[in-house]
Every structure is written in C-alpha cells, then in structure tokens.
Amino acid sequence: MSKKEIKPSKAAFDALYESDGLSRRDALKLLGIGGAATMMGAPIGLYAEEPKASSDKEAQIVIVGGGSGGIMAAARLKRAASNAKITLIAPNEIHLYQPGQVFMAAGLLEESDIQKPNSDFIPSGVTWIKDEVTVFDPDNNKVTTSKNGDINYDFLVVATGIQYDYKAIEGMSEELVGQKGISSVYLSNFIEGTAKGGTATWQWFQDVRAAAQKANPKNPIKVIFTQPDTPIKCGGAPQKILYLNDDYLRGNGPGGGEDVHMNAKFTFCKKGKGLFSLPSYNKTLLEEVTPMYGNIDDKWDHILRKIDPDKKIATFEHAYEIQGVFDKDIGEYNMIQKTEMVDMPYDFIHVVPPMKPVDAVANSLLGWQKGTAKGWLECDQYTLQHKRYKNVFGIGDILGIPIGKTGGSARHHGPVLVENLIATMEGKALTAKFDGYTVCPLKTQYGKIVLAEFNYDGEAPSFPLDASRPRWIWWAFDLYMLKPMYWYLMLRGLM
Ligand SMILES: Cc1cc2nc3c(=O)[nH]c(=O)nc-3n(C[C@H](O)[C@H](O)[C@H](O)COP(=O)(O)OP(=O)(O)OC[C@H]3O[C@@H](n4cnc5c(N)ncnc54)[C@H](O)[C@@H]3O)c2cc1C
C-alpha cells in the first residue's frame, strides 16, 4: 500500500457501509462472494475456474501482446492445452495495472504500486520472446518480429490492445502531458512500464487546486475535460477524472483543505447528448452527480481537434442540427446536420487521446477491411474467432466488436477464447459465447463509485443492489481489493 493511501478506521467503514444501506455483515459477504472480482468482470464465486475444455493435441500457439488479455490467455491455455507449444511475443518487462492510473491521478497510489515484472505472471513452460510483431501474415500462418525474424503458428491469439493517437489532435503530443496546464491520465509507456499519465495528473490536480485557491466564484479558473469520438478503453475514465478533480477542489482526497470548487468552472466536452449509454446510469450522472457539484457544464457533441498550448486555446468541432423544411408526407421537419469550430480558452485541460488499433493489426489482413470498425480485429462478437482466419482468435481491447474495451471484458473473453480455440484444435463446433459483458466502476467522488455492469442486451448487474447508486462499498473494493486480485488471480487465469 502506498504511503499516501487513505485507510479509514473500522468505525468509518461501518458508517459508510450503512450509508449504502448495508450492514457490515452484508458488506463483508458481498466482498467475500466476489464484489471486487466483479469490477474486473469475474462471475460470483469463480475463484479457481477449471478449463471447460482441454486438448492433448500438439500445436504451436502464438500469443501476441503481454498485457491483461495476453497474460490471462497464456495462463489459461497452458492449463487447457497440455501438449501445445505456447509462445508469448511481448516487449514489456513491466506489467502495468492500468486501472490504478486513476487512483494515481487522485493521489491515492504511486507508480510503483501499479508495476510488477511481467516475468512474475508468465507461466512456466511458456516461451517468452521479448519483441514486437511488425507484420501479421495470416495467409502464411506467421508473424514477423522486429528482432527475432519470422515465427510460425498453428493458432494465433491477438492481444495487442489499443494505441493512443495524441497527434490526431493538431498541436497535441505526448510530450505536452504534464506541461502548460495539460494532463492526460491515460498516458503510459508499455515498453518502459511507466505510467506518466497517473503521475502527471496528480500533479495537475494539485496545480488546479492551487490556482482555484487564488481565484473566486466571479472570476473562476477554466478547466476543460475532453473525450474523443473514437472507441476508448475504460470509457468511464474521462468522467472519473472530471468528478475526482472537482471533489478534490471541494477539499476531499489527500490533504483535505477548504472547499474552492466554485472558484473553478469545469467544462466536459464529449460526443453524444448524455453521460452514459444506459438510461439509469445516465440519470444518476445527469440529475444527481452533475448538480451536486454545481460547476460542471456539459458540452454535447464537442470534439477536441486542435490545441494551442502557448495561448491556452482548445478548438472543438461542434456538430449540431438545424430545422429544415417541413415534409408534409411524413409530418416532420427535415433536420440539417451542421458543424462549426469553437475556440475555448482554458487554464487547465485534461485531454483524453483519440485511440486506434495498433498499426501492425490495422495494416494487416486481420483487421476489418472497411466500415466503422476498420483496422480493429475482425472477429465474431460471440465466439471471438476471426471471421476469415479460423485459426486466429482475439482477446481484449483490440477486438473489433460493439462494446467492451475494459479489463473486465478481457477477463470474460479469456474462458470463451480458450474453450473455442480448443474446440477448433479438436475439430469441434464452437459453443462458448461472449455475452458482451463490460464493467465501469465510475468514481463519482472520493469514496463513491457507480458500478455500471452491462452486456450486449443492456444492464447486467451482478448484485441485488440498485446498480445506479453511487456506493462506498464499490470504492472500497476497487481501491483495496481489486489490484491484488488482478495480480494474483486474474492474470493467473484463476478467476
Ligand atoms: C486510465 C485507465 C483506467 C482503466 N480503468 C479500468 C477499470 O476500472 N476497469 C477495467 O476493467 N478496465 C480498466 N481499464 C482498461 C484495461 O486496463 C484494459 O481494457 C485492459 O488492459 C485491456 O487488456 P489488453 O490485453 O487488451 O491490452 P493491454 O493490457 O493494454 O496490453 C496490450 C499489450 O500488447 C502489447 N503490444 C502492442 N502491440 C504489440 C505488438 N505489435 N507486438 C507485441 N506486443 C504488442 C503492448 O505493449 C501491451 O503490453 C483502464 C485503462 C486505463 C488506461
């Protein structure tokens, strides 16, 4: 535990559980049953899941990517395919627990709290090639690496995750994070195993607070938070930073202090006209969380396209509609789509980068060749098998499927991918299906989380509690329990 981490007393825990409408006993029962596991998407009670399918056939299985999905796949495949030769191609010596970057930004964890050597998690018997794949050649069942030449496979698991594209915003770059009032919690370097985004954003929180202390409600500082119009991993993180920063100005979080949040005007710019795709969570965020702060202005359909770090001006593309002529046949007005560029001056800005599939996949035959998912791995949204190359499967953020770029989703992809890959090895029909499960522990303030769980069919709460309520218990699970469960159970394929 980091020295800055807040550890409430037993009495404080009791009071907070009760504020969630739970007795301490019920809270501990939830915790024991698997509340923390749920935040990374583990079904209740599954702590030592046995493989549902196994094969003793000989085969070369290559996994590309050593993040959450790749490591989980290696652990599960090692148990399920006893005679397969499994090779993991992963450049990173250090494994980052990425959800911890948000707690770093909030001053509750440090970088060393979310780093561990990747070697701790690679199962014995799995060959680790510390390298990057530069070319995927599925027609010839091989990949090309940057230092170790070509590697052939019988089965391929693609687990390369996502790529940040800061440069898609004119004037923006990774180097600007931590300078000139700019931060971005996402920024990390997978090769070096560093999480600059977390460190820089905690400094940024303190800088915003220091500036707010010198301002006043009539002349507030301007703080902008952005969310791009591309798919992003952990879709809740842009809002987590918005609310935690606002709450930090209210004097909550490490260090406490006077409430200065009305000395700051917060603007949140995003695509769409709501804060969450599912109505109950959206209602809580719009009608409860946002008014609770009273200084947040949501700007719908505003996407950051350009930034001038010296003048501190952010330029947004604003999409809107105007009413056209009345169509008598259908009894409606035609709506005309318009866009305009809007300049917004700021003192501080939190930039969430546009995100895209890693180049090696996007430039290969494995990516969707056209359409809105172009470049993302073209796989079936239920079986996770490649649509055209039946010996190729995917796991994690790289999947070109409708929802679920979270560690929780990757946790659910793991057993499906392994069962279906084994079935393919055995020449059997694929029966395991991914239901679209994803999870977003949305931090609405220090000490409260709305635990949004959903799948392809809509809301999918694991607990008999109103999922739209911000609750202390989910915060406690997320901050205190999830990280060890990630390291010791999830990555080892044990839940
Ligand atoms: C700030 C933040 C907060 C988050 N919060 C949550 C949360 O609360 N809950 C949750 O469930 N999820 C959360 N996530 C998301 C979660 O971390 C990711 O969804 C998860 O890590 C995806 O796993 P992955 O294996 O697909 O990708 P990653 O874990 O990112 O791993 C991909 C790996 O592939 C490697 N790679 C890339 N290209 C190549 C190549 N060509 N050759 C070889 N290797 C390659 C990379 O180096 C990397 O190590 C958060 C993420 C961030 C950044």
Coordinates of C-alpha atoms and ligand atoms in Angstrom, one line a residue:
M1 CA 0.0 0.0 0.0
S2 CA 1.3 3.4 -0.9
K3 CA 2.1 5.8 1.9
K4 CA -0.5 8.2 0.7
E5 CA -3.3 5.7 0.5
I6 CA -6.2 6.6 2.8
K7 CA -7.1 3.8 5.2
P8 CA -10.4 4.5 7.0
S9 CA -11.0 3.2 10.6
K10 CA -13.4 0.3 11.3
A11 CA -15.9 2.8 12.6
A12 CA -15.7 4.8 9.4
F13 CA -16.1 1.7 7.3
D14 CA -19.2 0.7 9.4
A15 CA -20.7 4.2 8.9
L16 CA -20.1 4.1 5.2
Y17 CA -21.4 0.6 4.6
E18 CA -24.6 1.7 6.5
S19 CA -24.8 4.8 4.2
D20 CA -25.0 2.2 1.4
G21 CA -28.0 0.6 3.1
L22 CA -25.8 -2.4 4.1
S23 CA -24.8 -4.0 7.3
R24 CA -21.1 -4.6 7.9
R25 CA -22.0 -8.4 7.7
D26 CA -23.7 -8.0 4.3
A27 CA -20.9 -5.8 3.0
L28 CA -18.3 -8.4 4.0
K29 CA -20.5 -11.1 2.5
L30 CA -20.5 -9.3 -0.8
L31 CA -16.8 -8.7 -0.6
G32 CA -16.2 -12.4 0.1
I33 CA -18.5 -13.5 -2.6
G34 CA -16.8 -11.6 -5.2
G35 CA -17.6 -7.9 -5.3
A36 CA -14.0 -6.9 -6.2
A37 CA -13.9 -9.6 -8.8
T38 CA -17.0 -8.2 -10.4
M39 CA -15.2 -4.9 -11.2
M40 CA -12.9 -6.8 -13.4
G41 CA -15.8 -8.9 -14.5
A42 CA -15.5 -12.1 -12.6
P43 CA -18.7 -14.1 -12.1
I44 CA -19.6 -14.6 -8.4
G45 CA -17.7 -17.4 -6.7
L46 CA -15.4 -18.2 -9.6
Y47 CA -12.0 -18.1 -7.9
A48 CA -10.4 -21.2 -9.3
E49 CA -12.1 -21.9 -12.6
E50 CA -11.1 -25.2 -14.3
P51 CA -10.8 -25.1 -18.1
K52 CA -14.1 -26.2 -19.6
A53 CA -12.3 -27.8 -22.5
S54 CA -8.9 -29.3 -22.9
S55 CA -6.8 -30.9 -25.6
D56 CA -3.7 -33.1 -25.6
K57 CA -3.0 -32.4 -29.3
E58 CA 0.3 -31.0 -30.3
A59 CA 0.2 -27.5 -31.8
Q60 CA 2.1 -24.2 -32.0
I61 CA 0.1 -21.5 -30.3
V62 CA 1.4 -17.9 -30.5
I63 CA 0.1 -15.1 -28.3
V64 CA 0.9 -11.5 -29.3
G65 CA 0.8 -8.9 -26.5
G66 CA 1.7 -9.2 -22.8
G67 CA -0.9 -7.0 -21.2
S68 CA -4.0 -8.2 -19.3
G69 CA -5.5 -10.2 -22.1
G70 CA -2.3 -11.8 -23.4
I71 CA -1.1 -12.9 -19.9
M72 CA -4.5 -14.3 -19.0
A73 CA -4.7 -16.2 -22.3
A74 CA -1.3 -17.7 -21.7
A75 CA -2.2 -18.9 -18.2
R76 CA -5.5 -20.4 -19.3
L77 CA -4.1 -22.0 -22.5
K78 CA -1.2 -23.6 -20.6
R79 CA -3.6 -25.5 -18.4
A80 CA -6.0 -26.4 -21.2
A81 CA -3.6 -27.4 -24.0
S82 CA -1.2 -29.8 -22.3
N83 CA 0.9 -30.7 -25.4
A84 CA 0.8 -27.3 -27.2
K85 CA 4.0 -25.3 -27.5
I86 CA 2.9 -21.8 -26.4
T87 CA 4.9 -18.7 -27.3
L88 CA 4.2 -15.2 -26.0
I89 CA 5.6 -12.3 -28.0
A90 CA 5.6 -9.3 -25.7
P91 CA 8.1 -6.5 -25.5
N92 CA 7.2 -5.3 -22.0
E93 CA 9.4 -6.3 -19.0
I94 CA 7.0 -4.4 -16.7
H95 CA 3.3 -5.1 -16.4
L96 CA 1.1 -2.1 -15.5
Y97 CA -2.1 -2.4 -13.6
Q98 CA -3.8 0.3 -15.7
P99 CA -7.0 0.9 -13.7
G100 CA -4.6 2.1 -10.9
Q101 CA -3.7 5.1 -13.1
V102 CA -6.9 6.8 -12.0
F103 CA -6.1 6.2 -8.3
M104 CA -2.6 7.6 -9.0
A105 CA -4.2 10.7 -10.5
A106 CA -6.3 11.1 -7.4
G107 CA -3.2 10.9 -5.2
L108 CA -4.0 7.5 -3.7
L109 CA -1.5 5.3 -5.4
E110 CA 2.0 5.8 -6.7
E111 CA 3.6 4.4 -9.9
S112 CA 5.4 1.7 -8.1
D113 CA 2.1 0.5 -6.7
I114 CA 0.9 -0.5 -10.2
Q115 CA 4.0 -2.0 -11.6
K116 CA 5.2 -5.6 -11.4
P117 CA 7.7 -7.6 -13.5
N118 CA 5.9 -9.4 -16.4
S119 CA 8.1 -12.4 -15.6
D120 CA 6.0 -12.9 -12.4
F121 CA 3.0 -13.8 -14.5
I122 CA 4.2 -15.7 -17.5
P123 CA 3.5 -19.4 -16.7
S124 CA 6.5 -21.7 -16.7
G125 CA 6.6 -23.7 -19.9
V126 CA 5.5 -20.7 -22.0
T127 CA 8.3 -19.3 -24.2
W128 CA 8.6 -15.6 -23.9
I129 CA 10.0 -13.7 -26.8
K130 CA 10.7 -10.1 -25.8
D131 CA 9.9 -8.5 -29.0
E132 CA 7.2 -6.7 -31.1
V133 CA 5.3 -8.1 -34.0
T134 CA 5.7 -5.8 -37.0
V135 CA 3.8 -7.9 -39.6
F136 CA 0.9 -10.3 -39.3
D137 CA 0.7 -12.7 -42.3
P138 CA -2.3 -14.9 -41.7
D139 CA -2.3 -16.3 -45.2
N140 CA 1.0 -18.0 -44.3
N141 CA 0.3 -18.6 -40.6
K142 CA 3.3 -16.5 -39.5
V143 CA 4.2 -13.2 -37.8
T144 CA 7.3 -11.2 -38.3
T145 CA 9.1 -9.7 -35.3
S146 CA 11.4 -6.7 -35.2
K147 CA 14.4 -8.6 -33.8
N148 CA 13.6 -12.3 -33.9
G149 CA 12.6 -12.9 -37.5
D150 CA 9.5 -14.9 -38.6
I151 CA 7.6 -17.1 -36.2
N152 CA 5.1 -19.7 -37.5
Y153 CA 2.0 -20.8 -35.7
D154 CA -0.9 -23.2 -36.0
F155 CA -3.1 -21.0 -33.8
L156 CA -2.7 -17.3 -33.1
V157 CA -4.1 -15.2 -30.3
V158 CA -4.1 -11.4 -30.9
A159 CA -3.9 -9.4 -27.6
T160 CA -2.1 -6.2 -28.7
G161 CA -4.5 -3.7 -27.0
I162 CA -5.0 -0.2 -28.2
Q163 CA -2.8 2.6 -29.4
Y164 CA -3.1 6.3 -28.3
D165 CA -3.2 8.8 -31.0
Y166 CA -2.4 12.2 -29.3
K167 CA -1.1 13.6 -32.6
A168 CA -4.6 13.3 -34.2
I169 CA -5.3 16.5 -32.2
E170 CA -3.5 19.3 -34.0
G171 CA -0.8 20.8 -31.8
M172 CA -1.0 18.0 -29.2
S173 CA 1.7 15.4 -28.3
E174 CA 2.6 13.0 -25.5
E175 CA 5.4 15.4 -24.5
L176 CA 2.9 18.1 -23.6
V177 CA 1.4 15.9 -20.9
G178 CA 2.5 17.5 -17.6
Q179 CA 3.2 20.9 -19.2
K180 CA 1.4 24.1 -19.8
G181 CA -1.7 23.1 -17.8
I182 CA -2.2 19.9 -19.9
S183 CA -2.6 16.5 -18.5
S184 CA -3.9 13.1 -19.6
V185 CA -4.4 10.2 -17.2
Y186 CA -4.2 7.6 -19.9
L187 CA -0.6 8.2 -20.9
S188 CA 1.7 5.2 -20.3
N189 CA 4.7 3.6 -21.9
F190 CA 4.2 -0.2 -22.3
I191 CA 7.8 -0.8 -23.3
E192 CA 9.3 1.1 -20.3
G193 CA 6.4 0.2 -18.0
T194 CA 5.8 3.7 -16.9
A195 CA 2.5 5.5 -16.2
K196 CA 3.3 9.1 -16.7
G197 CA -0.4 9.9 -17.1
G198 CA -1.1 9.0 -13.5
T199 CA 1.8 10.9 -12.0
A200 CA 1.3 14.0 -14.2
T201 CA -2.4 14.1 -13.5
W202 CA -1.9 14.0 -9.7
Q203 CA 0.4 17.0 -10.0
W204 CA -2.2 18.6 -12.3
F205 CA -4.9 18.0 -9.6
Q206 CA -2.7 19.9 -7.2
D207 CA -1.9 22.7 -9.7
V208 CA -5.7 23.1 -10.5
R209 CA -6.4 23.4 -6.7
A210 CA -3.6 25.9 -6.2
A211 CA -5.0 28.1 -9.0
A212 CA -8.5 27.8 -7.7
Q213 CA -7.4 28.9 -4.3
K214 CA -6.3 32.2 -5.8
A215 CA -9.4 32.7 -7.9
N216 CA -13.0 33.5 -6.8
P217 CA -16.5 32.5 -8.0
K218 CA -17.0 35.7 -10.0
N219 CA -13.7 35.1 -11.9
P220 CA -13.3 31.3 -11.8
I221 CA -10.4 29.4 -13.5
K222 CA -11.4 27.5 -16.6
V223 CA -10.8 23.7 -16.6
I224 CA -11.7 21.6 -19.6
F225 CA -12.1 17.8 -19.8
T226 CA -12.3 16.1 -23.1
Q227 CA -13.5 12.7 -24.5
P228 CA -12.8 11.8 -28.1
D229 CA -15.2 10.4 -30.7
T230 CA -13.2 7.2 -31.2
P231 CA -13.6 3.9 -29.2
I232 CA -11.7 4.3 -26.0
K233 CA -10.6 1.9 -23.3
C234 CA -12.3 2.3 -20.0
G235 CA -15.0 4.6 -21.3
G236 CA -15.6 6.0 -17.8
A237 CA -12.1 7.3 -17.2
P238 CA -12.7 10.8 -18.7
Q239 CA -15.6 11.3 -16.2
K240 CA -13.7 9.7 -13.3
I241 CA -11.1 12.4 -13.6
L242 CA -13.7 15.1 -14.0
Y243 CA -15.5 14.2 -10.8
L244 CA -12.4 13.3 -8.7
N245 CA -10.8 16.6 -9.6
D246 CA -13.9 18.5 -8.7
D247 CA -14.2 16.7 -5.4
Y248 CA -10.5 17.3 -4.7
L249 CA -11.3 21.0 -5.0
R250 CA -14.1 20.5 -2.5
G251 CA -11.4 19.6 0.0
N252 CA -11.8 15.8 -0.2
G253 CA -8.9 13.4 -1.1
P254 CA -5.4 13.5 0.2
G255 CA -4.5 16.7 2.2
G256 CA -8.1 17.9 2.5
G257 CA -8.4 21.7 2.7
E258 CA -11.1 24.3 2.2
D259 CA -13.8 23.9 -0.5
V260 CA -12.7 26.0 -3.5
H261 CA -14.5 24.2 -6.3
M262 CA -16.8 27.1 -7.1
N263 CA -13.7 29.1 -7.9
A264 CA -13.4 26.8 -11.0
K265 CA -15.6 26.4 -14.0
F266 CA -15.5 22.9 -15.3
T267 CA -16.5 22.1 -18.9
F268 CA -16.8 18.5 -20.1
C269 CA -16.8 18.1 -23.9
K270 CA -17.9 14.8 -25.5
K271 CA -19.7 13.2 -28.4
G272 CA -23.4 12.5 -28.0
K273 CA -26.0 14.0 -25.7
G274 CA -25.6 12.1 -22.5
L275 CA -23.1 10.9 -19.9
F276 CA -23.7 7.2 -20.2
S277 CA -25.3 5.0 -22.9
L278 CA -27.7 3.2 -20.4
P279 CA -30.6 5.3 -19.0
S280 CA -30.3 4.5 -15.3
Y281 CA -26.6 5.4 -15.0
N282 CA -27.2 8.5 -17.3
K283 CA -29.9 9.7 -15.0
T284 CA -27.8 9.4 -11.9
L285 CA -24.9 11.2 -13.5
L286 CA -27.0 14.0 -15.1
E287 CA -29.6 14.5 -12.3
E288 CA -27.6 13.8 -9.2
V289 CA -23.8 13.8 -9.7
T290 CA -23.5 16.9 -12.0
P291 CA -25.9 19.1 -9.9
M292 CA -24.1 18.0 -6.7
Y293 CA -21.0 19.8 -8.0
G294 CA -22.9 22.8 -9.5
N295 CA -19.9 24.0 -11.5
I296 CA -19.9 21.5 -14.4
D297 CA -21.1 22.5 -17.9
D298 CA -21.6 19.5 -20.3
K299 CA -20.9 20.4 -23.9
W300 CA -22.5 17.8 -26.1
D301 CA -21.0 16.9 -29.5
H302 CA -17.8 18.9 -28.9
I303 CA -14.7 17.0 -30.0
L304 CA -11.2 18.4 -29.4
R305 CA -9.5 18.9 -32.8
K306 CA -6.7 21.4 -32.1
I307 CA -4.9 22.8 -29.1
D308 CA -2.6 25.9 -28.8
P309 CA -0.6 25.2 -25.7
D310 CA 1.0 28.6 -25.6
K311 CA -2.2 30.6 -26.0
K312 CA -4.1 28.0 -24.0
I313 CA -6.9 27.7 -26.5
A314 CA -8.6 24.5 -27.4
T315 CA -10.6 24.2 -30.6
F316 CA -13.6 21.9 -30.8
E317 CA -15.6 20.5 -33.7
H318 CA -19.2 21.1 -32.6
A319 CA -21.8 19.0 -34.5
Y320 CA -25.4 20.2 -34.3
E321 CA -28.7 20.1 -36.3
I322 CA -31.0 22.9 -37.5
Q323 CA -34.6 22.6 -38.6
G324 CA -35.1 22.4 -42.4
V325 CA -38.3 22.5 -44.4
F326 CA -41.5 20.7 -43.2
D327 CA -42.1 17.4 -45.0
K328 CA -45.9 17.1 -45.4
D329 CA -45.7 13.4 -46.4
I330 CA -44.2 12.3 -43.1
G331 CA -45.4 15.2 -41.0
E332 CA -41.9 16.2 -39.8
Y333 CA -39.3 18.8 -40.3
N334 CA -36.1 17.7 -42.1
M335 CA -33.1 18.1 -39.9
I336 CA -29.9 19.5 -41.4
Q337 CA -26.6 18.4 -40.0
K338 CA -24.1 21.3 -39.4
T339 CA -20.7 21.6 -37.9
E340 CA -18.7 24.6 -36.6
M341 CA -15.3 25.1 -35.0
V342 CA -15.5 26.5 -31.5
D343 CA -12.5 28.1 -29.7
M344 CA -12.4 27.7 -25.9
P345 CA -9.8 29.4 -23.7
Y346 CA -8.7 27.3 -20.7
D347 CA -6.3 27.5 -17.7
F348 CA -6.1 23.7 -17.4
I349 CA -7.2 20.9 -19.8
H350 CA -7.4 17.1 -19.3
V351 CA -7.0 15.5 -22.7
V352 CA -8.2 12.0 -23.5
P353 CA -6.4 10.9 -26.7
P354 CA -8.2 9.5 -29.7
M355 CA -7.5 5.8 -29.7
K356 CA -6.9 3.3 -32.6
P357 CA -5.9 -0.3 -33.2
V358 CA -2.1 -0.9 -33.1
D359 CA -0.6 -0.4 -36.5
A360 CA 0.6 -4.0 -37.0
V361 CA -3.0 -5.2 -36.8
A362 CA -4.6 -2.3 -38.6
N363 CA -2.2 -2.6 -41.5
S364 CA -2.7 -6.4 -41.9
L365 CA -5.4 -8.7 -43.3
L366 CA -6.5 -9.4 -39.7
G367 CA -8.2 -6.0 -39.3
W368 CA -11.7 -5.2 -40.5
Q369 CA -11.0 -4.0 -44.1
K370 CA -13.8 -1.4 -44.1
G371 CA -16.6 0.1 -42.1
T372 CA -16.7 1.8 -38.7
A373 CA -14.5 -0.9 -37.1
K374 CA -11.9 -0.6 -39.9
G375 CA -8.5 -1.8 -38.6
W376 CA -9.8 -3.5 -35.4
L377 CA -9.5 -7.3 -35.3
E378 CA -12.3 -8.7 -37.4
C379 CA -13.7 -11.4 -35.1
D380 CA -17.1 -12.7 -34.3
Q381 CA -18.6 -10.8 -31.3
Y382 CA -19.7 -14.0 -29.6
T383 CA -17.0 -16.7 -30.4
L384 CA -14.0 -14.2 -30.6
Q385 CA -12.8 -16.3 -33.6
H386 CA -11.5 -14.3 -36.6
K387 CA -14.2 -14.2 -39.3
R388 CA -11.9 -15.1 -42.1
Y389 CA -9.0 -16.9 -40.5
K390 CA -10.4 -19.6 -38.3
N391 CA -7.2 -20.4 -36.5
V392 CA -7.0 -16.8 -35.2
F393 CA -8.7 -15.6 -32.0
G394 CA -8.6 -12.3 -30.2
I395 CA -8.8 -11.0 -26.6
G396 CA -9.0 -7.6 -25.0
D397 CA -9.1 -4.1 -26.4
I398 CA -8.0 -4.9 -30.0
L399 CA -11.3 -6.7 -30.7
G400 CA -13.5 -5.0 -33.3
I401 CA -16.7 -5.8 -31.5
P402 CA -19.5 -3.5 -30.4
I403 CA -18.6 -2.9 -26.7
G404 CA -16.2 -3.8 -24.0
K405 CA -12.7 -2.2 -24.0
T406 CA -12.1 -3.0 -20.3
G407 CA -10.0 -5.4 -18.3
G408 CA -13.4 -6.8 -17.0
S409 CA -14.3 -7.6 -20.6
A410 CA -10.9 -9.2 -21.2
R411 CA -11.5 -11.3 -18.1
H412 CA -14.7 -12.6 -19.7
H413 CA -13.1 -13.1 -23.1
G414 CA -10.5 -15.4 -21.6
P415 CA -12.5 -18.6 -20.9
V416 CA -14.6 -18.1 -24.2
L417 CA -11.4 -17.7 -26.3
V418 CA -9.7 -20.8 -24.7
E419 CA -12.8 -23.0 -25.0
N420 CA -13.3 -22.1 -28.6
L421 CA -9.6 -22.3 -29.6
I422 CA -9.5 -25.8 -28.0
A423 CA -12.7 -26.8 -29.9
T424 CA -11.1 -25.6 -33.2
M425 CA -7.9 -27.7 -32.4
E426 CA -10.2 -30.7 -31.8
G427 CA -12.2 -30.1 -34.9
K428 CA -15.4 -29.5 -32.9
A429 CA -18.1 -26.8 -33.2
L430 CA -17.6 -23.6 -31.2
T431 CA -20.1 -23.4 -28.3
A432 CA -18.7 -20.8 -25.9
K433 CA -20.2 -17.3 -26.3
F434 CA -19.1 -13.9 -25.0
D435 CA -22.2 -12.0 -23.9
G436 CA -20.6 -8.6 -24.3
Y437 CA -20.0 -8.2 -20.6
T438 CA -18.3 -5.0 -19.6
V439 CA -17.9 -3.1 -16.4
C440 CA -17.2 0.5 -15.5
P441 CA -16.5 1.5 -11.8
L442 CA -17.4 5.1 -12.3
K443 CA -15.8 7.2 -9.5
T444 CA -18.3 10.0 -8.8
Q445 CA -16.4 11.4 -5.9
Y446 CA -13.7 10.3 -3.4
G447 CA -15.3 7.3 -1.6
K448 CA -18.2 6.6 -4.1
I449 CA -18.5 4.5 -7.2
V450 CA -21.4 3.8 -9.5
L451 CA -20.7 0.2 -10.6
A452 CA -22.1 0.1 -14.1
E453 CA -22.2 -3.5 -15.5
F454 CA -23.7 -4.3 -18.8
N455 CA -23.6 -6.5 -21.9
Y456 CA -25.0 -6.7 -25.4
D457 CA -28.5 -6.8 -24.0
G458 CA -28.3 -3.9 -21.6
E459 CA -27.7 -3.7 -17.8
A460 CA -26.3 -6.8 -16.2
P461 CA -25.8 -6.1 -12.5
S462 CA -24.2 -9.0 -10.5
F463 CA -25.7 -7.9 -7.2
P464 CA -29.1 -7.4 -5.7
L465 CA -28.4 -3.7 -5.2
D466 CA -29.6 -0.7 -7.2
A467 CA -26.7 -0.5 -9.6
S468 CA -27.3 3.1 -10.4
R469 CA -26.5 4.3 -6.8
P470 CA -23.0 5.7 -6.0
R471 CA -21.7 3.4 -3.2
W472 CA -18.8 3.4 -0.8
I473 CA -18.6 -0.4 -0.9
W474 CA -17.6 -0.4 -4.6
W475 CA -15.0 2.2 -3.9
A476 CA -13.5 0.1 -1.1
F477 CA -13.4 -3.0 -3.3
D478 CA -11.9 -1.1 -6.2
L479 CA -9.2 0.7 -4.1
Y480 CA -8.3 -2.0 -1.6
M481 CA -9.0 -5.4 -3.2
L482 CA -9.1 -5.3 -6.9
K483 CA -5.4 -4.8 -7.5
P484 CA -4.2 -7.9 -5.6
M485 CA -7.0 -9.9 -7.2
Y486 CA -5.8 -8.7 -10.6
W487 CA -2.2 -9.7 -9.9
Y488 CA -2.8 -13.0 -8.1
L489 CA -6.0 -14.4 -9.6
M490 CA -6.9 -12.8 -12.9
L491 CA -3.5 -12.8 -14.6
R492 CA -3.0 -16.4 -13.5
G493 CA -6.3 -17.3 -15.1
L494 CA -7.7 -18.4 -11.7
M495 CA -10.9 -16.3 -11.9
Ligands
LIG1 C1 -6.6 5.0 -17.1 C2 -7.2 3.7 -17.3 C3 -8.2 3.2 -16.4 C4 -8.8 2.0 -16.6 N1 -9.8 1.5 -15.7 C5 -10.3 0.3 -15.8 C6 -11.2 -0.2 -14.9 O1 -11.6 0.5 -13.9 N2 -11.8 -1.4 -15.1 C7 -11.4 -2.2 -16.1 O2 -12.0 -3.3 -16.3 N3 -10.6 -1.7 -17.1 C8 -10.0 -0.5 -16.9 N4 -9.0 -0.1 -17.8 C9 -8.9 -0.8 -19.1 C10 -7.9 -2.0 -19.0 O3 -6.7 -1.7 -18.5 C11 -7.8 -2.5 -20.4 O4 -9.0 -2.7 -21.0 C12 -7.0 -3.9 -20.5 O5 -5.7 -3.7 -20.0 C13 -7.0 -4.4 -21.9 O6 -6.2 -5.5 -22.0 P1 -5.4 -5.8 -23.3 O7 -4.6 -7.0 -23.1 O8 -6.3 -5.8 -24.5 O9 -4.4 -4.6 -23.6 P2 -3.2 -4.1 -22.7 O10 -3.3 -4.6 -21.3 O11 -3.1 -2.6 -22.9 O12 -2.0 -4.9 -23.3 C14 -1.6 -4.8 -24.7 C15 -0.2 -5.2 -24.8 O13 0.2 -5.5 -26.1 C16 1.5 -5.1 -26.4 N5 1.6 -4.8 -27.9 C17 1.1 -3.9 -28.6 N6 1.4 -4.0 -29.9 C18 2.2 -5.1 -29.9 C19 2.9 -5.7 -31.0 N7 2.9 -5.3 -32.2 N8 3.7 -6.8 -30.7 C20 3.7 -7.3 -29.4 N9 3.1 -6.7 -28.4 C21 2.3 -5.6 -28.6 C22 1.6 -3.8 -25.6 O14 2.9 -3.5 -25.3 C23 0.8 -4.1 -24.3 O15 1.7 -4.6 -23.3 C24 -8.4 1.2 -17.7 C25 -7.4 1.6 -18.5 C26 -6.8 2.8 -18.3 C27 -5.7 3.3 -19.2

